[in-house]
């Protein structure tokens, strides 16, 4: 099926498209990643270079960038660093939390002040801090006693931190340390599947939390030093189904889209954040049921059809809200052990009215593979017809 290219694409966009062939989309060097990338673990995170290049080449300062499958917020971080307004959508409340913590409009100095207040409370009041632990936490299963007690103190401190950026930072840093604090030292999939841990590691949760605070503060310093700016556009984060959220957007209001749809039948994204969901008192099942392509749905007779239909519903809205001449970068991955969804997805994009300007294969370096079965992805550069 051939779709005529939209000739309203700007000359700048045309030139940017021609130069895409010069890029090594594998991005084998990890040192060039954003300092925010390692702050909080998330499955299937794509490298920060993809949104950095896409946003930088296909949008202008103060334009609007959209990621309808926000995940860890990498697109929003890069859009904000480059002076673009951004909107991220995700059904996962944990993803929304740490994306918020990575896109504060504070300067690095203001972030450092908030971090230092938390560090001071730990240093000064640790012995007097109370404990708090929601009944939803499987403490004896996931944590050794001393680790669980320290986490309960940190959680009590977090709950009594003043609402605002300080509490966002505290909650996100707390969430970031739960997996390394856990007894489970095998693959994260064991936590995802709620399996019984086999090891008895007993890490120092307080030390991990202090390190997490330092890492986040350092990422903001790196951002400010890179940009030389002290003012950044706000990132809007929406916790909702993407198709539903986008139906409230006006036509032709988004300049650039950068996203990576969920893989089909490979991951349960919210179950992968089980530990945080337990501490936050969030219901895992209600969120899991709304996840597109969730691994737990893979055995349904119509699982692939449902996956394509749900993606199509989102991209119909993406096409509607994109301005004429806008560009979307879509990173699509799949496991060779699952049904082939890529060509069907591509056909859906063409049916919606997108033009495929470029289609490139990227090999995922071994060091980056959080899903061992996913070894390559396709990068689609889409125009709006």
mmCIF file of C-alpha atoms in Angstrom:
data_model
loop_
_atom_site.group_PDB
_atom_site.id
_atom_site.type_symbol
_atom_site.label_atom_id
_atom_site.label_comp_id
_atom_site.label_asym_id
_atom_site.label_seq_id
_atom_site.Cartn_x
_atom_site.Cartn_y
_atom_site.Cartn_z
ATOM 1 C CA UNK A 1 0.000 0.000 0.000
ATOM 2 C CA UNK A 2 1.555 3.318 -1.088
ATOM 3 C CA UNK A 3 0.751 6.565 0.643
ATOM 4 C CA UNK A 4 1.846 9.840 -0.950
ATOM 5 C CA UNK A 5 4.298 11.845 1.143
ATOM 6 C CA UNK A 6 2.921 15.022 2.742
ATOM 7 C CA UNK A 7 4.597 17.858 0.864
ATOM 8 C CA UNK A 8 3.899 20.293 3.713
ATOM 9 C CA UNK A 9 6.968 18.892 5.438
ATOM 10 C CA UNK A 10 9.308 21.844 5.985
ATOM 11 C CA UNK A 11 12.643 22.154 4.220
ATOM 12 C CA UNK A 12 14.275 21.856 7.642
ATOM 13 C CA UNK A 13 12.397 18.594 8.192
ATOM 14 C CA UNK A 14 13.396 17.323 4.757
ATOM 15 C CA UNK A 15 17.064 18.006 5.508
ATOM 16 C CA UNK A 16 16.788 16.362 8.922
ATOM 17 C CA UNK A 17 15.294 13.254 7.336
ATOM 18 C CA UNK A 18 18.119 13.019 4.815
ATOM 19 C CA UNK A 19 20.709 13.120 7.596
ATOM 20 C CA UNK A 20 19.140 10.285 9.588
ATOM 21 C CA UNK A 21 21.205 7.764 7.624
ATOM 22 C CA UNK A 22 24.355 9.185 9.185
ATOM 23 C CA UNK A 23 23.298 8.043 12.650
ATOM 24 C CA UNK A 24 24.258 4.752 14.297
ATOM 25 C CA UNK A 25 20.853 3.950 15.798
ATOM 26 C CA UNK A 26 22.327 1.087 17.843
ATOM 27 C CA UNK A 27 23.955 3.633 20.189
ATOM 28 C CA UNK A 28 26.476 1.101 21.517
ATOM 29 C CA UNK A 29 28.238 3.617 23.794
ATOM 30 C CA UNK A 30 26.398 3.964 27.072
ATOM 31 C CA UNK A 31 28.446 6.892 28.395
ATOM 32 C CA UNK A 32 26.467 9.395 26.343
ATOM 33 C CA UNK A 33 23.178 8.547 28.066
ATOM 34 C CA UNK A 34 21.345 11.213 30.050
ATOM 35 C CA UNK A 35 22.340 11.332 33.706
ATOM 36 C CA UNK A 36 18.660 10.730 34.524
ATOM 37 C CA UNK A 37 18.653 7.372 32.725
ATOM 38 C CA UNK A 38 19.971 5.301 35.610
ATOM 39 C CA UNK A 39 17.943 7.045 38.322
ATOM 40 C CA UNK A 40 15.009 4.605 38.461
ATOM 41 C CA UNK A 41 14.809 1.174 36.881
ATOM 42 C CA UNK A 42 12.115 0.562 34.253
ATOM 43 C CA UNK A 43 11.736 -2.334 31.793
ATOM 44 C CA UNK A 44 12.262 -1.704 28.073
ATOM 45 C CA UNK A 45 13.621 1.844 28.476
ATOM 46 C CA UNK A 46 14.879 3.224 25.200
ATOM 47 C CA UNK A 47 18.166 5.180 24.985
ATOM 48 C CA UNK A 48 17.981 8.921 25.564
ATOM 49 C CA UNK A 49 19.759 9.580 22.261
ATOM 50 C CA UNK A 50 16.607 8.631 20.318
ATOM 51 C CA UNK A 51 14.385 11.404 21.719
ATOM 52 C CA UNK A 52 17.339 13.792 21.869
ATOM 53 C CA UNK A 53 17.982 13.449 18.128
ATOM 54 C CA UNK A 54 14.297 13.327 17.166
ATOM 55 C CA UNK A 55 13.212 16.297 19.261
ATOM 56 C CA UNK A 56 16.262 18.326 18.275
ATOM 57 C CA UNK A 57 15.837 17.731 14.547
ATOM 58 C CA UNK A 58 12.074 17.680 14.147
ATOM 59 C CA UNK A 59 10.888 20.459 16.453
ATOM 60 C CA UNK A 60 11.783 23.978 17.480
ATOM 61 C CA UNK A 61 12.184 25.716 20.838
ATOM 62 C CA UNK A 62 8.853 26.126 22.682
ATOM 63 C CA UNK A 63 7.075 23.630 20.413
ATOM 64 C CA UNK A 64 5.064 20.722 21.860
ATOM 65 C CA UNK A 65 6.428 17.168 22.068
ATOM 66 C CA UNK A 66 4.199 14.188 22.873
ATOM 67 C CA UNK A 67 4.970 10.701 24.170
ATOM 68 C CA UNK A 68 1.729 8.702 24.501
ATOM 69 C CA UNK A 69 3.602 5.731 26.027
ATOM 70 C CA UNK A 70 5.780 7.738 28.390
ATOM 71 C CA UNK A 71 7.317 4.920 30.450
ATOM 72 C CA UNK A 72 10.349 6.245 32.302
ATOM 73 C CA UNK A 73 9.887 9.756 30.885
ATOM 74 C CA UNK A 74 12.997 9.778 28.696
ATOM 75 C CA UNK A 75 11.282 11.750 25.930
ATOM 76 C CA UNK A 76 10.079 14.376 28.389
ATOM 77 C CA UNK A 77 13.530 14.761 29.953
ATOM 78 C CA UNK A 78 15.113 15.383 26.556
ATOM 79 C CA UNK A 79 12.318 17.684 25.394
ATOM 80 C CA UNK A 80 12.655 19.790 28.531
ATOM 81 C CA UNK A 81 16.434 19.935 28.213
ATOM 82 C CA UNK A 82 16.019 21.206 24.655
ATOM 83 C CA UNK A 83 13.499 23.872 25.643
ATOM 84 C CA UNK A 84 10.349 22.173 24.359
ATOM 85 C CA UNK A 85 7.011 21.811 26.090
ATOM 86 C CA UNK A 86 6.094 18.169 26.529
ATOM 87 C CA UNK A 87 3.208 15.861 27.355
ATOM 88 C CA UNK A 88 3.657 12.306 28.585
ATOM 89 C CA UNK A 89 0.878 9.760 29.088
ATOM 90 C CA UNK A 90 1.030 6.441 30.912
ATOM 91 C CA UNK A 91 -1.353 4.220 32.890
ATOM 92 C CA UNK A 92 1.442 3.242 35.296
ATOM 93 C CA UNK A 93 1.391 5.408 38.459
ATOM 94 C CA UNK A 94 5.001 4.534 39.326
ATOM 95 C CA UNK A 95 6.205 5.645 35.905
ATOM 96 C CA UNK A 96 4.282 8.898 36.328
ATOM 97 C CA UNK A 97 5.943 9.467 39.695
ATOM 98 C CA UNK A 98 9.546 9.117 38.645
ATOM 99 C CA UNK A 99 8.949 10.909 35.350
ATOM 100 C CA UNK A 100 7.656 13.814 37.459
ATOM 101 C CA UNK A 101 10.779 13.697 39.628
ATOM 102 C CA UNK A 102 12.998 13.884 36.527
ATOM 103 C CA UNK A 103 11.194 16.842 34.943
ATOM 104 C CA UNK A 104 10.874 19.360 37.751
ATOM 105 C CA UNK A 105 11.079 22.972 36.600
ATOM 106 C CA UNK A 106 13.458 23.727 39.484
ATOM 107 C CA UNK A 107 17.072 24.701 38.967
ATOM 108 C CA UNK A 108 19.747 22.281 40.132
ATOM 109 C CA UNK A 109 20.382 24.612 43.085
ATOM 110 C CA UNK A 110 16.718 24.385 44.127
ATOM 111 C CA UNK A 111 16.777 20.600 43.749
ATOM 112 C CA UNK A 112 19.913 20.473 45.888
ATOM 113 C CA UNK A 113 18.165 22.492 48.617
ATOM 114 C CA UNK A 114 15.243 20.034 48.645
ATOM 115 C CA UNK A 115 17.649 17.078 48.711
ATOM 116 C CA UNK A 116 19.721 18.584 51.518
ATOM 117 C CA UNK A 117 16.600 19.014 53.657
ATOM 118 C CA UNK A 118 15.932 15.288 53.335
ATOM 119 C CA UNK A 119 19.559 14.416 54.042
ATOM 120 C CA UNK A 120 19.499 16.642 57.138
ATOM 121 C CA UNK A 121 16.392 14.952 58.490
ATOM 122 C CA UNK A 122 18.035 11.544 58.079
ATOM 123 C CA UNK A 123 21.282 12.665 59.733
ATOM 124 C CA UNK A 124 19.600 14.543 62.582
ATOM 125 C CA UNK A 125 16.431 12.560 63.276
ATOM 126 C CA UNK A 126 17.120 8.967 62.198
ATOM 127 C CA UNK A 127 16.930 7.589 65.726
ATOM 128 C CA UNK A 128 13.648 9.389 66.403
ATOM 129 C CA UNK A 129 11.921 8.741 63.081
ATOM 130 C CA UNK A 130 8.766 6.697 63.384
ATOM 131 C CA UNK A 131 7.934 3.765 61.167
ATOM 132 C CA UNK A 132 5.161 3.369 58.636
ATOM 133 C CA UNK A 133 4.376 0.470 56.375
ATOM 134 C CA UNK A 134 1.174 -0.081 54.388
ATOM 135 C CA UNK A 135 -0.584 -3.403 54.890
ATOM 136 C CA UNK A 136 -0.145 -4.022 51.154
ATOM 137 C CA UNK A 137 3.635 -4.490 51.593
ATOM 138 C CA UNK A 138 4.871 -8.106 51.732
ATOM 139 C CA UNK A 139 7.701 -7.065 54.022
ATOM 140 C CA UNK A 140 8.855 -10.424 55.370
ATOM 141 C CA UNK A 141 8.859 -11.861 51.860
ATOM 142 C CA UNK A 142 10.830 -9.136 50.090
ATOM 143 C CA UNK A 143 13.121 -7.661 52.768
ATOM 144 C CA UNK A 144 15.344 -8.821 55.572
ATOM 145 C CA UNK A 145 14.329 -7.385 58.986
ATOM 146 C CA UNK A 146 16.892 -4.569 59.211
ATOM 147 C CA UNK A 147 16.230 -3.513 55.612
ATOM 148 C CA UNK A 148 12.481 -3.569 56.147
ATOM 149 C CA UNK A 149 12.803 -1.446 59.287
ATOM 150 C CA UNK A 150 14.952 1.135 57.511
ATOM 151 C CA UNK A 151 12.488 1.284 54.629
ATOM 152 C CA UNK A 152 9.647 1.832 57.099
ATOM 153 C CA UNK A 153 11.515 4.790 58.596
ATOM 154 C CA UNK A 154 12.230 6.265 55.172
ATOM 155 C CA UNK A 155 8.593 5.841 54.213
ATOM 156 C CA UNK A 156 7.445 7.559 57.412
ATOM 157 C CA UNK A 157 9.791 10.455 56.634
ATOM 158 C CA UNK A 158 8.498 10.624 53.067
ATOM 159 C CA UNK A 159 4.885 10.785 54.202
ATOM 160 C CA UNK A 160 5.677 13.691 56.539
ATOM 161 C CA UNK A 161 7.628 15.646 53.917
ATOM 162 C CA UNK A 162 5.812 18.788 52.834
ATOM 163 C CA UNK A 163 3.738 18.408 49.666
ATOM 164 C CA UNK A 164 5.447 19.680 46.558
ATOM 165 C CA UNK A 165 8.785 19.004 44.856
ATOM 166 C CA UNK A 166 10.390 17.762 48.083
ATOM 167 C CA UNK A 167 7.830 15.008 48.513
ATOM 168 C CA UNK A 168 8.006 14.087 44.818
ATOM 169 C CA UNK A 169 11.774 13.730 45.157
ATOM 170 C CA UNK A 170 11.469 11.700 48.366
ATOM 171 C CA UNK A 171 8.853 9.318 46.929
ATOM 172 C CA UNK A 172 10.737 8.821 43.675
ATOM 173 C CA UNK A 173 14.052 8.170 45.447
ATOM 174 C CA UNK A 174 12.288 5.745 47.807
ATOM 175 C CA UNK A 175 10.741 3.923 44.852
ATOM 176 C CA UNK A 176 14.125 3.786 43.117
ATOM 177 C CA UNK A 177 15.753 1.827 45.958
ATOM 178 C CA UNK A 178 13.088 -0.848 46.461
ATOM 179 C CA UNK A 179 14.424 -3.307 43.892
ATOM 180 C CA UNK A 180 18.068 -3.063 45.105
ATOM 181 C CA UNK A 181 16.771 -3.343 48.701
ATOM 182 C CA UNK A 182 14.889 -6.538 47.931
ATOM 183 C CA UNK A 183 16.087 -10.003 48.937
ATOM 184 C CA UNK A 184 15.556 -11.129 45.338
ATOM 185 C CA UNK A 185 18.908 -10.875 43.540
ATOM 186 C CA UNK A 186 17.996 -12.824 40.390
ATOM 187 C CA UNK A 187 16.292 -11.370 37.332
ATOM 188 C CA UNK A 188 13.653 -8.689 38.045
ATOM 189 C CA UNK A 189 11.097 -11.014 36.440
ATOM 190 C CA UNK A 190 10.941 -13.008 39.674
ATOM 191 C CA UNK A 191 9.630 -9.926 41.485
ATOM 192 C CA UNK A 192 7.282 -9.253 38.589
ATOM 193 C CA UNK A 193 5.842 -12.767 38.951
ATOM 194 C CA UNK A 194 5.656 -12.486 42.768
ATOM 195 C CA UNK A 195 8.004 -15.460 43.241
ATOM 196 C CA UNK A 196 9.594 -16.303 46.579
ATOM 197 C CA UNK A 197 13.156 -14.882 46.815
ATOM 198 C CA UNK A 198 15.963 -17.426 47.220
ATOM 199 C CA UNK A 199 18.658 -15.183 48.697
ATOM 200 C CA UNK A 200 19.031 -13.405 52.022
ATOM 201 C CA UNK A 201 20.877 -10.252 51.051
ATOM 202 C CA UNK A 202 20.435 -7.449 53.570
ATOM 203 C CA UNK A 203 21.397 -4.117 51.988
ATOM 204 C CA UNK A 204 21.535 -0.812 53.843
ATOM 205 C CA UNK A 205 18.354 0.943 52.695
ATOM 206 C CA UNK A 206 19.344 4.254 54.282
ATOM 207 C CA UNK A 207 22.626 4.314 52.355
ATOM 208 C CA UNK A 208 20.801 3.396 49.140
ATOM 209 C CA UNK A 209 18.331 6.237 49.691
ATOM 210 C CA UNK A 210 21.115 8.778 50.255
ATOM 211 C CA UNK A 211 22.817 7.565 47.084
ATOM 212 C CA UNK A 212 19.537 7.900 45.180
ATOM 213 C CA UNK A 213 19.147 11.485 46.390
ATOM 214 C CA UNK A 214 22.695 12.280 45.298
ATOM 215 C CA UNK A 215 22.168 10.676 41.876
ATOM 216 C CA UNK A 216 19.021 12.704 41.198
ATOM 217 C CA UNK A 217 20.628 15.973 42.320
ATOM 218 C CA UNK A 218 23.681 15.256 40.145
ATOM 219 C CA UNK A 219 21.438 14.650 37.114
ATOM 220 C CA UNK A 220 19.938 18.122 37.527
ATOM 221 C CA UNK A 221 23.416 19.648 37.793
ATOM 222 C CA UNK A 222 24.362 17.862 34.582
ATOM 223 C CA UNK A 223 21.207 19.167 32.857
ATOM 224 C CA UNK A 224 21.899 22.772 33.892
ATOM 225 C CA UNK A 225 25.552 22.577 32.894
ATOM 226 C CA UNK A 226 24.654 21.151 29.490
ATOM 227 C CA UNK A 227 22.079 23.805 28.709
ATOM 228 C CA UNK A 228 23.416 26.817 30.593
ATOM 229 C CA UNK A 229 19.796 27.631 31.394
ATOM 230 C CA UNK A 230 17.915 28.232 34.619
ATOM 231 C CA UNK A 231 14.400 28.114 33.138
ATOM 232 C CA UNK A 232 12.802 25.021 31.653
ATOM 233 C CA UNK A 233 9.329 24.404 30.173
ATOM 234 C CA UNK A 234 6.971 22.348 32.292
ATOM 235 C CA UNK A 235 6.306 18.739 31.381
ATOM 236 C CA UNK A 236 2.667 17.718 31.621
ATOM 237 C CA UNK A 237 2.192 14.155 32.861
ATOM 238 C CA UNK A 238 -1.144 12.370 32.498
ATOM 239 C CA UNK A 239 -1.897 9.081 34.275
ATOM 240 C CA UNK A 240 -4.500 7.581 31.966
ATOM 241 C CA UNK A 241 -5.103 5.371 28.953
ATOM 242 C CA UNK A 242 -3.450 7.171 26.026
ATOM 243 C CA UNK A 243 -6.344 6.999 23.542
ATOM 244 C CA UNK A 244 -8.774 8.254 26.142
ATOM 245 C CA UNK A 245 -6.505 11.105 27.241
ATOM 246 C CA UNK A 246 -5.724 12.220 23.679
ATOM 247 C CA UNK A 247 -9.414 12.507 22.755
ATOM 248 C CA UNK A 248 -9.499 15.658 24.896
ATOM 249 C CA UNK A 249 -6.683 17.282 22.894
ATOM 250 C CA UNK A 250 -7.428 19.755 20.110
ATOM 251 C CA UNK A 251 -6.579 18.946 16.493
ATOM 252 C CA UNK A 252 -3.144 19.882 15.110
ATOM 253 C CA UNK A 253 -1.620 20.941 18.459
ATOM 254 C CA UNK A 254 1.440 18.670 18.701
ATOM 255 C CA UNK A 255 4.612 19.415 16.750
ATOM 256 C CA UNK A 256 6.633 16.252 17.374
ATOM 257 C CA UNK A 257 5.966 12.755 18.705
ATOM 258 C CA UNK A 258 8.601 10.402 20.091
ATOM 259 C CA UNK A 259 7.472 7.133 21.607
ATOM 260 C CA UNK A 260 8.006 3.402 21.947
ATOM 261 C CA UNK A 261 4.768 1.384 22.177
ATOM 262 C CA UNK A 262 4.659 -1.530 24.616
ATOM 263 C CA UNK A 263 6.053 -4.765 23.233
ATOM 264 C CA UNK A 264 3.522 -7.485 22.483
ATOM 265 C CA UNK A 265 3.406 -10.212 25.132
ATOM 266 C CA UNK A 266 6.869 -9.479 26.545
ATOM 267 C CA UNK A 267 6.396 -7.500 29.770
ATOM 268 C CA UNK A 268 3.860 -6.638 32.434
ATOM 269 C CA UNK A 269 5.076 -3.124 33.076
ATOM 270 C CA UNK A 270 3.107 -2.437 36.233
ATOM 271 C CA UNK A 271 3.906 -5.845 37.736
ATOM 272 C CA UNK A 272 7.577 -5.073 37.119
ATOM 273 C CA UNK A 273 7.069 -2.175 39.559
ATOM 274 C CA UNK A 274 5.365 -4.471 42.073
ATOM 275 C CA UNK A 275 7.456 -3.349 45.042
ATOM 276 C CA UNK A 276 6.611 0.325 44.558
ATOM 277 C CA UNK A 277 2.957 -0.458 43.902
ATOM 278 C CA UNK A 278 2.804 -2.285 47.246
ATOM 279 C CA UNK A 279 4.287 0.630 49.180
ATOM 280 C CA UNK A 280 2.080 3.178 47.402
ATOM 281 C CA UNK A 281 -1.039 1.114 48.104
ATOM 282 C CA UNK A 282 -1.872 0.905 44.388
ATOM 283 C CA UNK A 283 -3.909 -1.954 42.938
ATOM 284 C CA UNK A 284 -1.761 -3.860 40.450
ATOM 285 C CA UNK A 285 -4.539 -5.816 38.769
ATOM 286 C CA UNK A 286 -6.688 -2.842 37.834
ATOM 287 C CA UNK A 287 -3.716 -1.207 36.090
ATOM 288 C CA UNK A 288 -2.469 -4.425 34.483
ATOM 289 C CA UNK A 289 -5.821 -4.989 32.783
ATOM 290 C CA UNK A 290 -5.475 -1.654 30.971
ATOM 291 C CA UNK A 291 -1.896 -2.253 29.759
ATOM 292 C CA UNK A 292 -1.597 -2.672 25.996
ATOM 293 C CA UNK A 293 0.177 -5.888 24.994
ATOM 294 C CA UNK A 294 0.671 -7.086 28.576
ATOM 295 C CA UNK A 295 2.532 -10.389 28.880
ATOM 296 C CA UNK A 296 -0.254 -11.824 31.029
ATOM 297 C CA UNK A 297 -2.670 -11.437 28.078
ATOM 298 C CA UNK A 298 -0.484 -13.293 25.564
ATOM 299 C CA UNK A 299 -2.386 -16.602 25.677
ATOM 300 C CA UNK A 300 -5.733 -15.103 24.690
ATOM 301 C CA UNK A 301 -7.006 -16.333 21.333
ATOM 302 C CA UNK A 302 -7.266 -12.776 20.011
ATOM 303 C CA UNK A 303 -4.330 -11.295 21.914
ATOM 304 C CA UNK A 304 -2.519 -10.023 18.812
ATOM 305 C CA UNK A 305 -5.709 -8.580 17.285
ATOM 306 C CA UNK A 306 -6.483 -6.810 20.558
ATOM 307 C CA UNK A 307 -2.937 -5.448 20.730
ATOM 308 C CA UNK A 308 -3.086 -3.994 17.209
ATOM 309 C CA UNK A 309 -6.588 -2.613 17.779
ATOM 310 C CA UNK A 310 -5.526 -0.858 20.983
ATOM 311 C CA UNK A 311 -2.396 0.592 19.358
ATOM 312 C CA UNK A 312 -4.477 1.724 16.384
ATOM 313 C CA UNK A 313 -6.888 3.557 18.682
ATOM 314 C CA UNK A 314 -3.956 5.472 20.184
ATOM 315 C CA UNK A 315 -2.295 6.323 16.877
ATOM 316 C CA UNK A 316 -5.581 7.501 15.340
ATOM 317 C CA UNK A 317 -5.557 10.155 18.061
ATOM 318 C CA UNK A 318 -1.827 10.811 17.655
ATOM 319 C CA UNK A 319 -2.397 11.487 13.955
ATOM 320 C CA UNK A 320 -5.296 13.818 14.738
ATOM 321 C CA UNK A 321 -3.396 15.931 17.274
ATOM 322 C CA UNK A 322 -0.209 16.181 15.180
ATOM 323 C CA UNK A 323 0.089 19.326 13.102
ATOM 324 C CA UNK A 324 0.428 18.924 9.319
ATOM 325 C CA UNK A 325 4.103 18.484 8.525
ATOM 326 C CA UNK A 326 4.854 17.123 12.003
ATOM 327 C CA UNK A 327 7.110 14.122 12.495
ATOM 328 C CA UNK A 328 6.666 11.101 14.746
ATOM 329 C CA UNK A 329 9.537 8.808 15.745
ATOM 330 C CA UNK A 330 8.165 5.426 16.776
ATOM 331 C CA UNK A 331 10.460 2.712 18.114
ATOM 332 C CA UNK A 332 8.768 -0.659 17.673
ATOM 333 C CA UNK A 333 10.201 -3.833 19.176
ATOM 334 C CA UNK A 334 9.019 -7.392 19.387
ATOM 335 C CA UNK A 335 10.206 -10.745 20.632
ATOM 336 C CA UNK A 336 10.908 -13.443 18.017
ATOM 337 C CA UNK A 337 9.064 -15.885 20.289
ATOM 338 C CA UNK A 338 5.804 -13.921 19.896
ATOM 339 C CA UNK A 339 3.553 -13.503 16.862
ATOM 340 C CA UNK A 340 4.860 -11.035 14.283
ATOM 341 C CA UNK A 341 3.081 -7.747 14.919
ATOM 342 C CA UNK A 342 5.305 -5.294 13.056
ATOM 343 C CA UNK A 343 3.888 -5.514 9.543
ATOM 344 C CA UNK A 344 0.325 -5.414 10.843
ATOM 345 C CA UNK A 345 1.208 -2.365 12.922
ATOM 346 C CA UNK A 346 2.816 -0.700 9.912
ATOM 347 C CA UNK A 347 -0.292 -1.381 7.811
ATOM 348 C CA UNK A 348 -2.387 0.220 10.555
ATOM 349 C CA UNK A 349 -0.194 3.331 10.502
ATOM 350 C CA UNK A 350 -0.642 3.657 6.740
ATOM 351 C CA UNK A 351 -4.393 3.118 7.037
ATOM 352 C CA UNK A 352 -4.583 5.877 9.660
ATOM 353 C CA UNK A 353 -2.894 8.267 7.235
ATOM 354 C CA UNK A 354 0.738 8.355 8.305
ATOM 355 C CA UNK A 355 3.485 8.196 5.705
ATOM 356 C CA UNK A 356 6.558 6.128 6.520
ATOM 357 C CA UNK A 357 9.394 8.530 5.723
ATOM 358 C CA UNK A 358 12.144 6.254 7.034
ATOM 359 C CA UNK A 359 12.301 2.718 8.404
ATOM 360 C CA UNK A 360 15.525 1.710 10.148
ATOM 361 C CA UNK A 361 16.615 -1.346 12.100
ATOM 362 C CA UNK A 362 18.547 -0.876 15.319
ATOM 363 C CA UNK A 363 20.354 -3.723 17.054
ATOM 364 C CA UNK A 364 20.124 -3.522 20.831
ATOM 365 C CA UNK A 365 23.622 -3.923 22.335
ATOM 366 C CA UNK A 366 23.874 -6.774 24.838
ATOM 367 C CA UNK A 367 24.566 -4.377 27.712
ATOM 368 C CA UNK A 368 21.287 -2.566 27.066
ATOM 369 C CA UNK A 369 18.982 -5.580 26.819
ATOM 370 C CA UNK A 370 16.580 -5.566 29.736
ATOM 371 C CA UNK A 371 14.503 -8.097 27.789
ATOM 372 C CA UNK A 372 16.954 -10.812 26.605
ATOM 373 C CA UNK A 373 14.552 -12.022 23.902
ATOM 374 C CA UNK A 374 14.338 -8.589 22.245
ATOM 375 C CA UNK A 375 17.520 -8.097 20.239
ATOM 376 C CA UNK A 376 16.457 -5.494 17.700
ATOM 377 C CA UNK A 377 13.872 -2.788 17.126
ATOM 378 C CA UNK A 378 12.550 -0.875 14.133
ATOM 379 C CA UNK A 379 12.610 2.930 14.133
ATOM 380 C CA UNK A 380 9.761 4.362 12.077
ATOM 381 C CA UNK A 381 9.933 8.038 11.089
ATOM 382 C CA UNK A 382 6.357 9.022 10.263
ATOM 383 C CA UNK A 383 4.866 12.045 8.544
ATOM 384 C CA UNK A 384 1.246 13.192 8.682
ATOM 385 C CA UNK A 385 -0.829 13.012 5.509
#
